[in-house]
Coordinates of C-alpha atoms in Angstrom, one line a residue:
X168 CA -47.4 37.3 -31.0
X169 CA -47.2 36.4 -27.3
X170 CA -50.7 35.1 -27.3
X171 CA -49.9 32.9 -30.3
X172 CA -46.9 31.5 -28.4
X173 CA -48.9 30.9 -25.2
X174 CA -51.7 29.3 -27.2
X175 CA -49.2 27.0 -28.9
X176 CA -47.7 25.9 -25.6
X177 CA -51.2 25.3 -24.1
X178 CA -52.1 23.1 -27.1
X179 CA -48.9 21.1 -26.8
X180 CA -49.4 20.6 -23.1
X181 CA -53.0 19.5 -23.8
X182 CA -51.7 16.9 -26.3
X183 CA -49.3 15.6 -23.7
X184 CA -52.1 15.4 -21.1
X185 CA -54.3 13.5 -23.5
X186 CA -51.5 11.1 -24.4
X187 CA -50.9 10.3 -20.7
X188 CA -54.6 9.9 -20.1
X189 CA -54.7 7.2 -22.9
X190 CA -52.2 5.2 -20.9
X191 CA -54.4 5.0 -17.8
X192 CA -55.2 1.3 -17.0
X193 CA -52.4 0.0 -19.2
X194 CA -49.1 -1.7 -18.3
X195 CA -47.1 1.1 -19.6
X196 CA -44.6 2.3 -16.8
X197 CA -45.5 5.9 -17.7
X198 CA -49.2 5.3 -17.1
X199 CA -50.6 7.7 -14.4
X200 CA -53.1 6.7 -11.8
X201 CA -55.9 8.7 -13.4
X202 CA -56.6 11.2 -16.2
X203 CA -55.5 14.7 -15.7
X204 CA -51.9 14.0 -14.8
X205 CA -49.3 16.1 -16.6
X206 CA -45.6 16.2 -16.0
X207 CA -42.3 15.5 -17.8
X208 CA -41.7 12.4 -15.7
X209 CA -43.6 9.4 -14.4
X210 CA -46.0 9.7 -11.5
X211 CA -43.6 7.5 -9.5
X212 CA -41.9 10.8 -8.3
X213 CA -45.0 11.7 -6.3
X214 CA -45.4 8.1 -5.1
X215 CA -41.9 8.1 -3.8
X216 CA -42.5 11.3 -1.9
X217 CA -45.5 9.7 -0.3
X218 CA -43.0 7.0 0.8
X219 CA -40.8 9.8 2.2
X220 CA -38.0 9.6 -0.4
X221 CA -35.5 12.4 0.0
X222 CA -33.5 14.7 -2.2
X223 CA -31.7 14.0 -4.6
X224 CA -33.5 10.7 -5.3
X225 CA -36.5 12.9 -6.1
X226 CA -36.4 16.7 -6.6
X227 CA -39.5 18.6 -5.6
X228 CA -42.1 17.1 -7.9
X229 CA -44.9 19.3 -6.6
X230 CA -42.8 22.4 -7.2
X231 CA -42.7 21.5 -10.9
X232 CA -46.4 20.7 -10.8
X233 CA -47.1 24.2 -9.5
X234 CA -45.1 25.9 -12.3
X235 CA -47.1 24.1 -15.0
X236 CA -50.4 24.8 -13.3
X237 CA -49.6 28.5 -12.6
X238 CA -48.6 29.0 -16.2
X239 CA -51.9 27.4 -17.4
X240 CA -53.9 29.5 -15.0
X241 CA -52.2 32.6 -16.3
X242 CA -52.8 31.6 -19.9
X243 CA -56.5 31.4 -19.0
X244 CA -56.8 34.5 -16.9
X245 CA -54.5 36.8 -18.9
X246 CA -54.8 35.4 -22.4
X247 CA -58.3 34.0 -22.4
X248 CA -57.4 30.5 -23.3
X249 CA -60.3 28.2 -22.3
X250 CA -58.3 25.0 -23.0
X251 CA -55.8 26.1 -20.4
X252 CA -58.5 26.1 -17.7
X253 CA -59.6 22.6 -18.8
X254 CA -56.1 21.3 -18.6
X255 CA -55.4 22.8 -15.2
X256 CA -58.7 21.5 -13.8
X257 CA -57.7 18.1 -14.9
X258 CA -54.4 18.5 -13.0
X259 CA -56.3 19.8 -10.0
X260 CA -58.6 16.8 -10.0
X261 CA -55.5 14.5 -10.2
X262 CA -53.9 16.4 -7.3
X263 CA -57.0 15.9 -5.2
X264 CA -57.0 12.2 -6.0
X265 CA -53.4 12.0 -4.7
X266 CA -53.6 14.1 -1.6
X267 CA -57.3 14.3 -0.5
X268 CA -57.3 10.9 1.1
X269 CA -53.9 11.0 2.8
X270 CA -53.8 11.4 6.6
X271 CA -52.6 14.6 8.1
X272 CA -49.6 12.9 9.7
X273 CA -48.4 11.7 6.3
X274 CA -48.8 15.1 4.7
X275 CA -47.0 16.8 7.5
X276 CA -44.0 14.4 7.2
X277 CA -43.9 14.9 3.4
X278 CA -43.8 18.7 3.6
X279 CA -41.0 18.7 6.1
X280 CA -38.6 16.9 3.7
X281 CA -35.8 19.2 2.5
X282 CA -36.3 20.1 -1.2
X283 CA -38.1 16.8 -2.0
X284 CA -41.1 18.1 -0.1
X285 CA -40.9 21.6 -1.6
X286 CA -44.2 22.5 -3.4
X287 CA -43.7 26.2 -4.2
X288 CA -47.2 27.9 -4.2
X289 CA -49.4 24.9 -4.8
X290 CA -51.9 26.1 -2.2
X291 CA -52.2 29.4 -4.2
X292 CA -53.0 27.6 -7.4
X293 CA -55.5 25.3 -5.7
X294 CA -57.2 28.3 -3.9
X295 CA -57.3 30.1 -7.2
X296 CA -58.9 27.1 -8.9
X297 CA -61.5 27.1 -6.2
X298 CA -62.2 30.8 -6.6
X299 CA -62.6 30.4 -10.4
X300 CA -64.8 27.2 -10.3
X301 CA -66.4 27.0 -6.8
X302 CA -65.4 23.3 -6.7
X303 CA -64.8 22.5 -3.0
X304 CA -62.3 19.7 -3.7
X305 CA -59.8 22.3 -4.9
X306 CA -60.1 24.2 -1.6
X307 CA -59.7 20.9 0.2
X308 CA -56.5 20.2 -1.8
X309 CA -55.2 23.7 -1.0
X310 CA -55.5 22.9 2.7
X311 CA -53.7 19.6 2.1
X312 CA -50.6 21.7 1.7
X313 CA -50.8 23.2 5.2
X314 CA -47.3 22.7 6.6
X315 CA -48.5 22.1 10.1
X316 CA -45.3 22.4 12.1
X317 CA -44.5 25.8 10.7
X318 CA -48.1 26.9 10.2
X319 CA -49.1 26.4 13.8
X320 CA -46.0 28.1 15.1
X321 CA -46.7 31.1 12.8
X322 CA -50.3 31.3 14.0
X323 CA -49.0 31.3 17.6
X324 CA -46.4 33.9 16.6
X325 CA -43.6 31.5 17.6
X326 CA -40.4 32.1 15.6
X327 CA -39.1 28.6 14.6
X328 CA -37.5 29.6 11.2
X329 CA -33.9 29.1 12.2
X330 CA -32.5 26.4 9.9
X331 CA -35.5 26.1 7.6
X332 CA -35.2 26.2 3.8
X333 CA -36.2 29.7 3.2
X334 CA -37.7 29.6 -0.3
X335 CA -39.3 26.2 0.3
X336 CA -41.5 27.9 2.8
X337 CA -42.0 31.6 1.9
X338 CA -44.6 30.7 -0.9
X339 CA -46.6 28.7 1.6
X340 CA -47.6 31.8 3.5
X341 CA -48.8 33.4 0.3
X342 CA -50.9 30.2 0.0
X343 CA -52.3 30.7 3.5
X344 CA -53.3 34.2 2.6
X345 CA -55.2 33.0 -0.4
X346 CA -57.0 30.4 1.6
X347 CA -58.0 33.1 4.1
X348 CA -59.3 35.2 1.2
X349 CA -61.6 32.3 0.2
X350 CA -62.7 31.1 3.6
X351 CA -62.3 34.1 6.1
X352 CA -60.4 31.8 8.5
X353 CA -58.4 34.2 10.6
X354 CA -55.6 31.8 11.5
X355 CA -54.5 31.7 7.9
X356 CA -54.2 35.5 7.8
X357 CA -52.4 35.4 11.2
X358 CA -49.9 32.9 9.9
X359 CA -49.0 35.0 6.9
X360 CA -48.7 38.3 8.9
X361 CA -46.7 36.8 11.7
X362 CA -44.3 35.0 9.3
X363 CA -43.6 38.3 7.5
X364 CA -42.8 40.0 10.8
X365 CA -40.3 37.2 11.6
X366 CA -38.4 37.9 8.4
X367 CA -38.5 41.7 8.2
X368 CA -36.4 43.2 9.6
X369 CA -35.1 40.3 11.7
X370 CA -33.6 38.4 8.8
X371 CA -33.0 41.1 6.2
X372 CA -29.9 42.7 4.7
X373 CA -29.7 46.3 3.7
X374 CA -30.7 45.4 0.1
X375 CA -33.7 43.4 1.2
X376 CA -32.1 40.0 0.8
X377 CA -32.7 37.2 3.2
X378 CA -30.1 36.7 6.0
X379 CA -29.0 33.1 6.6
X380 CA -26.7 30.4 5.2
X381 CA -27.2 29.8 1.5
X382 CA -30.9 29.0 1.0
X383 CA -31.4 28.5 4.8
X384 CA -32.9 31.0 7.2
X385 CA -30.6 32.1 10.0
X386 CA -31.5 32.8 13.6
X387 CA -33.6 35.8 14.5
X388 CA -31.7 39.1 14.6
X389 CA -28.5 37.4 13.4
X390 CA -27.3 39.3 10.3
X391 CA -23.6 40.1 10.6
X392 CA -22.8 36.5 11.6
X393 CA -24.5 35.1 8.4
X394 CA -22.5 37.1 5.9
X395 CA -20.8 34.7 3.6
X396 CA -20.4 34.0 -0.1
X397 CA -23.7 32.2 -0.9
X398 CA -26.1 34.8 0.3
X399 CA -28.8 35.8 -0.5
X400 CA -31.1 33.7 -2.9
X401 CA -32.9 36.0 -5.3
X402 CA -36.1 33.9 -5.3
X403 CA -36.6 34.6 -1.6
X404 CA -37.0 38.3 -2.3
X405 CA -39.2 37.6 -5.3
X406 CA -41.6 35.7 -3.1
X407 CA -41.4 38.2 -0.2
X408 CA -42.4 40.9 -2.6
X409 CA -45.5 38.9 -3.6
X410 CA -46.4 38.3 0.0
X411 CA -45.8 42.0 1.0
X412 CA -48.0 43.1 -1.9
X413 CA -50.8 40.8 -0.8
X414 CA -50.6 41.6 2.9
X415 CA -50.9 45.3 2.0
X416 CA -54.2 44.6 0.3
X417 CA -55.6 43.3 3.7
X418 CA -54.0 45.8 6.0
X419 CA -52.9 49.0 4.1
X420 CA -50.0 48.9 6.5
X421 CA -47.2 51.0 4.9
X422 CA -44.5 48.7 6.3
X423 CA -45.1 46.3 3.5
X424 CA -44.5 48.9 0.8
X425 CA -41.4 50.2 2.7
X426 CA -39.9 46.7 2.4
X427 CA -41.1 46.5 -1.2
X428 CA -39.1 49.6 -2.1
X429 CA -36.0 48.5 -0.2
X430 CA -35.9 45.2 -2.0
X431 CA -37.0 46.5 -5.4
X432 CA -34.2 49.1 -5.6
X433 CA -31.8 46.9 -3.7
X434 CA -31.5 43.2 -4.6
X435 CA -34.0 43.1 -7.4
X436 CA -32.6 46.0 -9.4
X437 CA -29.1 44.7 -8.9
X438 CA -30.0 41.1 -9.8
X439 CA -29.8 41.4 -13.6
X440 CA -26.9 42.5 -15.6
X441 CA -27.8 45.4 -17.9
X442 CA -26.4 43.7 -21.0
X443 CA -28.4 42.5 -24.0
X444 CA -28.6 38.7 -24.6
X445 CA -31.0 36.4 -26.4
X446 CA -29.4 33.2 -25.0
X447 CA -29.0 33.9 -21.3
X448 CA -31.2 35.8 -18.8
X449 CA -28.1 37.2 -17.0
X450 CA -29.7 36.9 -13.6
X451 CA -28.3 36.2 -10.2
X452 CA -29.0 33.0 -8.2
X453 CA -27.4 34.4 -5.1
X454 CA -26.4 38.0 -4.3
X455 CA -23.4 37.6 -2.0
X456 CA -22.8 40.1 0.8
X457 CA -19.4 38.9 2.0
X458 CA -16.3 41.2 1.7
X459 CA -14.9 41.2 -1.8
X460 CA -17.8 39.4 -3.3
X461 CA -19.0 39.7 -6.9
X462 CA -22.2 38.9 -8.6
X463 CA -22.4 36.0 -11.1
X464 CA -25.0 36.4 -13.8
X465 CA -26.5 33.6 -15.8
X466 CA -29.0 31.0 -14.4
X467 CA -30.6 29.7 -17.5
X468 CA -33.0 27.0 -16.3
X469 CA -32.8 27.7 -12.6
X470 CA -35.5 28.8 -10.2
X471 CA -34.0 32.3 -9.8
X472 CA -33.6 32.5 -13.6
X473 CA -37.3 31.9 -14.1
X474 CA -38.6 34.1 -11.4
X475 CA -36.0 36.8 -12.2
X476 CA -37.3 37.0 -15.8
X477 CA -40.8 37.5 -14.3
X478 CA -39.7 40.1 -11.8
X479 CA -38.0 42.3 -14.3
X480 CA -41.1 42.3 -16.5
X481 CA -43.4 43.5 -13.8
X482 CA -41.9 46.6 -12.1
X483 CA -45.2 48.3 -12.6
X484 CA -47.4 45.9 -10.6
X485 CA -47.3 47.7 -7.2
X486 CA -46.9 51.3 -8.1
X487 CA -50.6 52.2 -7.5
X488 CA -53.3 50.5 -5.4
X489 CA -56.9 51.6 -5.0
X490 CA -59.2 51.1 -2.1
X491 CA -61.9 48.6 -2.6
X492 CA -64.5 51.3 -3.1
X493 CA -62.2 53.3 -5.5
X494 CA -62.3 56.4 -3.3
X495 CA -58.6 56.3 -2.5
X496 CA -55.5 55.9 -4.6
X497 CA -52.2 54.8 -3.0
X498 CA -49.0 55.9 -4.7
X499 CA -46.6 53.3 -3.4
X500 CA -43.6 53.6 -5.7
X501 CA -41.9 56.4 -7.4
X502 CA -41.0 55.4 -11.0
X503 CA -42.0 56.5 -14.5
X504 CA -45.5 55.1 -15.1
X505 CA -49.0 55.8 -16.4
X506 CA -52.1 54.6 -14.6
X507 CA -55.2 54.2 -16.7
X508 CA -58.2 54.0 -14.3
X509 CA -61.4 53.7 -16.3
X510 CA -63.6 53.1 -13.2
X511 CA -62.9 56.7 -12.1
X512 CA -62.3 58.1 -15.6
X513 CA -58.8 59.1 -14.6
X514 CA -55.3 58.8 -16.2
X515 CA -52.3 59.6 -14.0
X516 CA -48.9 60.0 -15.4
X517 CA -45.8 59.9 -13.2
X518 CA -42.6 61.5 -14.4
X519 CA -39.4 60.9 -12.4
X520 CA -35.8 59.8 -12.5
X521 CA -36.1 58.1 -9.1
X522 CA -34.0 56.3 -7.9
X523 CA -31.1 57.9 -9.8
X524 CA -32.1 61.5 -9.0
X525 CA -30.8 62.6 -5.6
X526 CA -33.4 65.3 -5.4
X527 CA -36.0 62.6 -5.1
X528 CA -38.5 64.5 -7.2
X529 CA -41.6 63.0 -8.9
X530 CA -44.5 64.7 -10.7
X531 CA -48.0 63.2 -11.1
X532 CA -50.1 64.8 -13.9
X533 CA -53.9 64.2 -13.7
X534 CA -56.2 63.7 -16.7
X535 CA -59.9 63.5 -15.8
X536 CA -62.3 64.9 -13.2
X537 CA -63.0 63.2 -9.9
X538 CA -63.1 63.5 -6.2
X539 CA -60.3 61.4 -4.8
X540 CA -58.2 60.8 -1.7
X541 CA -54.6 60.6 -3.0
X542 CA -52.2 59.0 -0.6
X543 CA -48.5 59.4 -1.2
X544 CA -46.0 57.1 0.5
X545 CA -43.4 58.9 2.6
X546 CA -40.2 56.8 2.3
X547 CA -38.8 55.2 5.5
X548 CA -35.4 56.8 4.8
X549 CA -36.6 60.5 4.6
X550 CA -34.5 62.8 6.8
X551 CA -34.7 66.2 5.1
X552 CA -38.3 66.6 4.6
X553 CA -41.0 65.4 2.2
X554 CA -42.7 68.2 0.4
X555 CA -45.8 68.2 -1.8
X556 CA -47.0 70.9 -4.1
X557 CA -50.3 70.9 -6.0
X558 CA -50.2 73.2 -9.0
X559 CA -47.2 74.9 -7.5
X560 CA -48.7 75.5 -4.1
X561 CA -47.0 73.8 -1.2
X562 CA -49.3 71.7 0.9
X563 CA -49.4 71.4 4.6
X564 CA -48.9 67.7 5.2
X565 CA -47.7 65.7 8.2
X566 CA -45.0 63.7 6.5
X567 CA -43.8 61.1 8.9
X568 CA -41.2 58.6 7.4
X569 CA -42.8 55.3 6.8
X570 CA -46.4 56.5 6.5
X571 CA -48.7 58.0 3.8
X572 CA -49.8 61.6 3.4
X573 CA -53.2 62.3 2.1
X574 CA -54.5 64.9 -0.4
X575 CA -58.3 64.9 -0.7
X576 CA -59.9 67.2 -3.3
X577 CA -61.6 67.4 -6.6
X578 CA -59.0 66.6 -9.2
X579 CA -59.3 68.0 -12.7
X580 CA -57.4 67.7 -16.0
X581 CA -54.0 69.4 -15.9
X582 CA -53.6 69.2 -12.1
X583 CA -50.0 68.5 -11.1
X584 CA -48.7 67.0 -7.9
X585 CA -45.0 67.6 -7.3
X586 CA -43.2 65.5 -4.7
X587 CA -39.7 66.0 -3.3
X588 CA -38.0 63.6 -1.0
X589 CA -34.3 64.5 -1.1
X590 CA -31.9 61.6 -0.7
X591 CA -29.6 61.6 2.3
X592 CA -26.8 59.3 3.3
X593 CA -27.4 57.0 6.2
X594 CA -25.7 54.2 8.1
X595 CA -27.6 50.9 8.7
X596 CA -26.1 48.7 11.5
X597 CA -26.4 44.9 11.6
X598 CA -28.8 43.9 14.3
X599 CA -26.3 41.5 16.0
X600 CA -23.2 43.6 15.6
X601 CA -23.6 47.4 15.4
X602 CA -20.0 47.7 14.2
X603 CA -20.8 45.9 11.0
X604 CA -22.5 48.5 8.9
X605 CA -23.8 49.4 5.5
X606 CA -24.3 52.8 3.7
X607 CA -27.4 53.7 1.8
X608 CA -28.3 56.9 -0.2
X609 CA -32.1 57.4 -0.1
X610 CA -33.6 54.1 -1.2
X611 CA -30.3 52.9 -2.8
X612 CA -27.8 50.7 -1.0
X613 CA -24.2 51.7 -1.7
X614 CA -21.3 49.2 -1.9
X615 CA -17.5 49.8 -1.6
X616 CA -15.6 48.9 -4.6
X617 CA -12.7 46.6 -3.5
X618 CA -11.4 43.2 -4.3
X619 CA -10.0 42.8 -0.7
X620 CA -11.5 39.7 1.0
X621 CA -11.3 41.2 4.5
X622 CA -13.8 43.8 5.8
X623 CA -12.9 47.4 4.9
X624 CA -12.7 49.8 7.9
X625 CA -14.3 53.3 7.9
X626 CA -13.6 56.0 10.5
X627 CA -16.2 58.7 10.3
X628 CA -17.0 60.3 13.7
X629 CA -13.8 62.3 13.7
X630 CA -15.2 64.5 10.9
X631 CA -18.9 64.6 11.9
X632 CA -20.6 68.0 11.7
X633 CA -23.1 69.0 14.4
X634 CA -25.8 68.4 11.8
X635 CA -24.7 64.8 11.5
X636 CA -24.7 65.2 7.7
X637 CA -22.9 62.2 6.4
X638 CA -22.2 64.0 3.0
X639 CA -19.5 66.0 4.8
X640 CA -17.6 62.8 5.7
X641 CA -18.7 60.4 2.9
X642 CA -18.1 62.9 0.2
X643 CA -19.6 63.1 -3.3
X644 CA -17.2 62.0 -6.0
X645 CA -17.0 63.0 -9.7
X646 CA -19.8 60.6 -10.9
X647 CA -23.5 60.8 -10.0
X648 CA -24.5 58.8 -6.9
X649 CA -20.8 58.0 -6.3
X650 CA -18.9 58.8 -3.1
X651 CA -15.6 58.5 -1.3
X652 CA -14.7 57.8 2.3
X653 CA -11.3 57.0 3.9
X654 CA -9.9 56.7 0.4
X655 CA -12.5 54.1 -0.7
X656 CA -15.1 54.5 -3.5
X657 CA -18.8 53.8 -2.9
X658 CA -21.2 53.2 -5.8
X659 CA -24.9 52.3 -6.1
X660 CA -25.5 48.5 -5.9
X661 CA -27.8 48.8 -8.9
X662 CA -24.8 49.3 -11.1
X663 CA -24.8 45.6 -12.1
X664 CA -21.3 44.7 -13.0
X665 CA -19.1 41.7 -12.1
X666 CA -16.7 43.9 -10.1
X667 CA -15.9 42.9 -6.5
X668 CA -17.7 44.9 -3.8
X669 CA -18.3 45.1 -0.1
X670 CA -21.9 45.6 1.0
X671 CA -20.9 45.8 4.6
X672 CA -17.9 47.4 6.3
X673 CA -16.5 47.5 9.9
X674 CA -16.7 50.7 11.8
X675 CA -13.3 51.6 13.3
X676 CA -13.5 54.4 16.0
X677 CA -10.8 53.4 18.5
X678 CA -10.6 56.7 20.4
X679 CA -13.3 59.1 21.6
X680 CA -12.6 62.2 19.5
X681 CA -14.5 65.4 18.7
X682 CA -13.1 66.9 15.5
X683 CA -9.4 67.7 16.1
X684 CA -9.8 67.2 19.8
X685 CA -8.7 63.8 21.1
X686 CA -9.3 62.5 24.6
X687 CA -7.0 59.4 24.8
X688 CA -10.0 57.5 26.1
X689 CA -11.0 54.2 24.4
X690 CA -14.3 54.3 22.5
X691 CA -15.6 51.1 24.2
X692 CA -18.9 49.4 23.5
X693 CA -21.7 48.8 25.9
X694 CA -23.7 45.6 26.4
X695 CA -25.7 46.3 23.3
X696 CA -22.5 46.7 21.2
X697 CA -22.8 50.5 20.9
X698 CA -19.8 52.6 21.4
X699 CA -19.7 55.8 23.4
X700 CA -19.6 57.9 20.2
X701 CA -22.5 55.8 18.8
X702 CA -24.7 56.8 21.7
X703 CA -23.7 60.4 21.6
X704 CA -24.3 61.0 17.9
X705 CA -27.5 58.9 17.9
X706 CA -28.9 61.8 19.9
X707 CA -28.1 64.3 17.2
X708 CA -28.3 66.3 15.0
X709 CA -27.3 69.2 17.3
X710 CA -28.3 72.8 16.7
X711 CA -25.1 74.0 18.4
X712 CA -22.1 72.8 20.4
X713 CA -24.1 73.0 23.6
X714 CA -26.4 70.2 22.3
X715 CA -23.3 68.1 21.8
X716 CA -22.0 68.8 25.2
X717 CA -25.3 67.9 26.8
X718 CA -25.4 64.6 24.9
X719 CA -21.8 63.8 26.0
X720 CA -22.7 64.6 29.6
X721 CA -25.7 62.3 29.6
X722 CA -23.9 59.4 28.0
X723 CA -20.9 59.9 30.3
X724 CA -23.1 60.0 33.4
X725 CA -24.8 56.7 32.3
X726 CA -21.4 55.1 31.7
X727 CA -20.0 56.3 35.1
X728 CA -23.0 54.7 36.7
X729 CA -22.3 51.3 35.1
X730 CA -18.5 51.6 35.8
X731 CA -17.5 51.9 32.2
X732 CA -16.0 55.4 32.9
X733 CA -14.3 57.1 35.8
X734 CA -15.4 60.5 37.1
X735 CA -12.1 61.9 35.8
X736 CA -12.7 60.4 32.3
X737 CA -16.2 61.9 32.3
X738 CA -14.8 65.4 32.9
X739 CA -12.1 65.0 30.2
X740 CA -14.9 64.0 27.7
X741 CA -17.1 67.0 28.6
X742 CA -14.2 69.4 28.3
X743 CA -13.1 68.0 25.0
X744 CA -16.6 68.3 23.5
X745 CA -16.8 71.9 24.8
X746 CA -13.5 72.8 23.0
X747 CA -14.3 71.0 19.7
X748 CA -14.7 73.3 16.7
X749 CA -17.2 71.3 14.6
X750 CA -18.9 72.6 11.5
X751 CA -22.7 73.0 11.6

């Protein structure tokens, strides 16, 4: 059924392309400059861009061109439609005729224009066309989309993203990566890698969304100061996931999959309302992070509506990766899935309720017979161990959060790998303001339910146990994955409703206290924005009260040295910590 629909659309687009080609050389105002042109508007949109017309006079004509070409390439590659390849090659020939002769200075000026110069992933499409056909003009055209002023800065690892239109530029780096794959030119790989590092974690919210102002990147390491109603655009995360996936192929660096999980179970999972509709995609354009925000679902016909439909249809696309020689299998994501791997004669079935199961358990069942290095991703948030059992026998693995553990053996039908990564509560501080914080439970960001438009305040250190176990101060409520703290209710962000929420709160710890023991001393911040109690508890967990006293002594000594505390205050703090009766 879907192939029939795709074939029908390809045929209709082909008829449009033929009709436009018949106008070449005529006086018809819709006549294109040459055969191959295909769009829902005259070619004058592209001519105006070459004359540096700005938005809203023209609205990203190359962006729309990319969407048509990408769909046609997909129809060829995934549905075997040969006509789709012929149509998209005609469009590629036309694109070369428009851009191939333009001087670099003109191209650079075009691509700097806000929205009008936005071209989405045109270099990806052109590099793919080159890979499929070997025609050099398509590679030349892909390089025409080099956005020199940002590209050269990324190659040099100079962060110049502040104020740039985020989703206008993120797909460009995917394009550079594809050009690298076809040419081996290292500068294209460097640009993509360096750009990613400028975004993560330096411009990232707790749910993986992009920090900035609306669709615009903010300054590096400025997160709390960007919190406002129109953050964060969902398309940005969509494109960052694609870039992360592709960078992992070249580096096998687990940081890309750690971000992938954060964003998938954060903004992406929370970006569609779980309600049936055949008239509206019920997707978010922006996912606001300001106090008292609520998600608006809809976006029929918008960029985030289109990419959102795609994202929610491909949760499976990064669960498993294999090494190029098929000797290693990476298990990147924990979600119910089945891997059919005919090259190795293996089928692997994963059973799990992740991310709604706080036990964090997942079971892989093997069908087949093969030697294989199985690599399991250890989530970045793991605090209470990551255990692995093979056929019931616990394995000795060096499970470091943010890495992979490896199991190398001869696998046979019926083998079972049981993984447990228990969820724990944790606090994530904004990079620019440690007092602005968010709560997460395992891979799941939690939000405070409240319609208040001012930040909610949480006081937590007073009740901290020596173990620093947040579940003793942010306590489980009656419903699964739901908690209460200071009279406020926290729920998973993936519960996609239109209720008001707070993704971030303000930490309120005015006095240095240890349990019921007060000191009367202000809990002041240091030059980094960390309070005295932040510094003490960051050294935990503590095995006993002696560990707490040592931490208090060390921090107090440092603060006396900087003049933040007097010697008398130091003594008061040490004595208070020694008297405190804190649970373990």
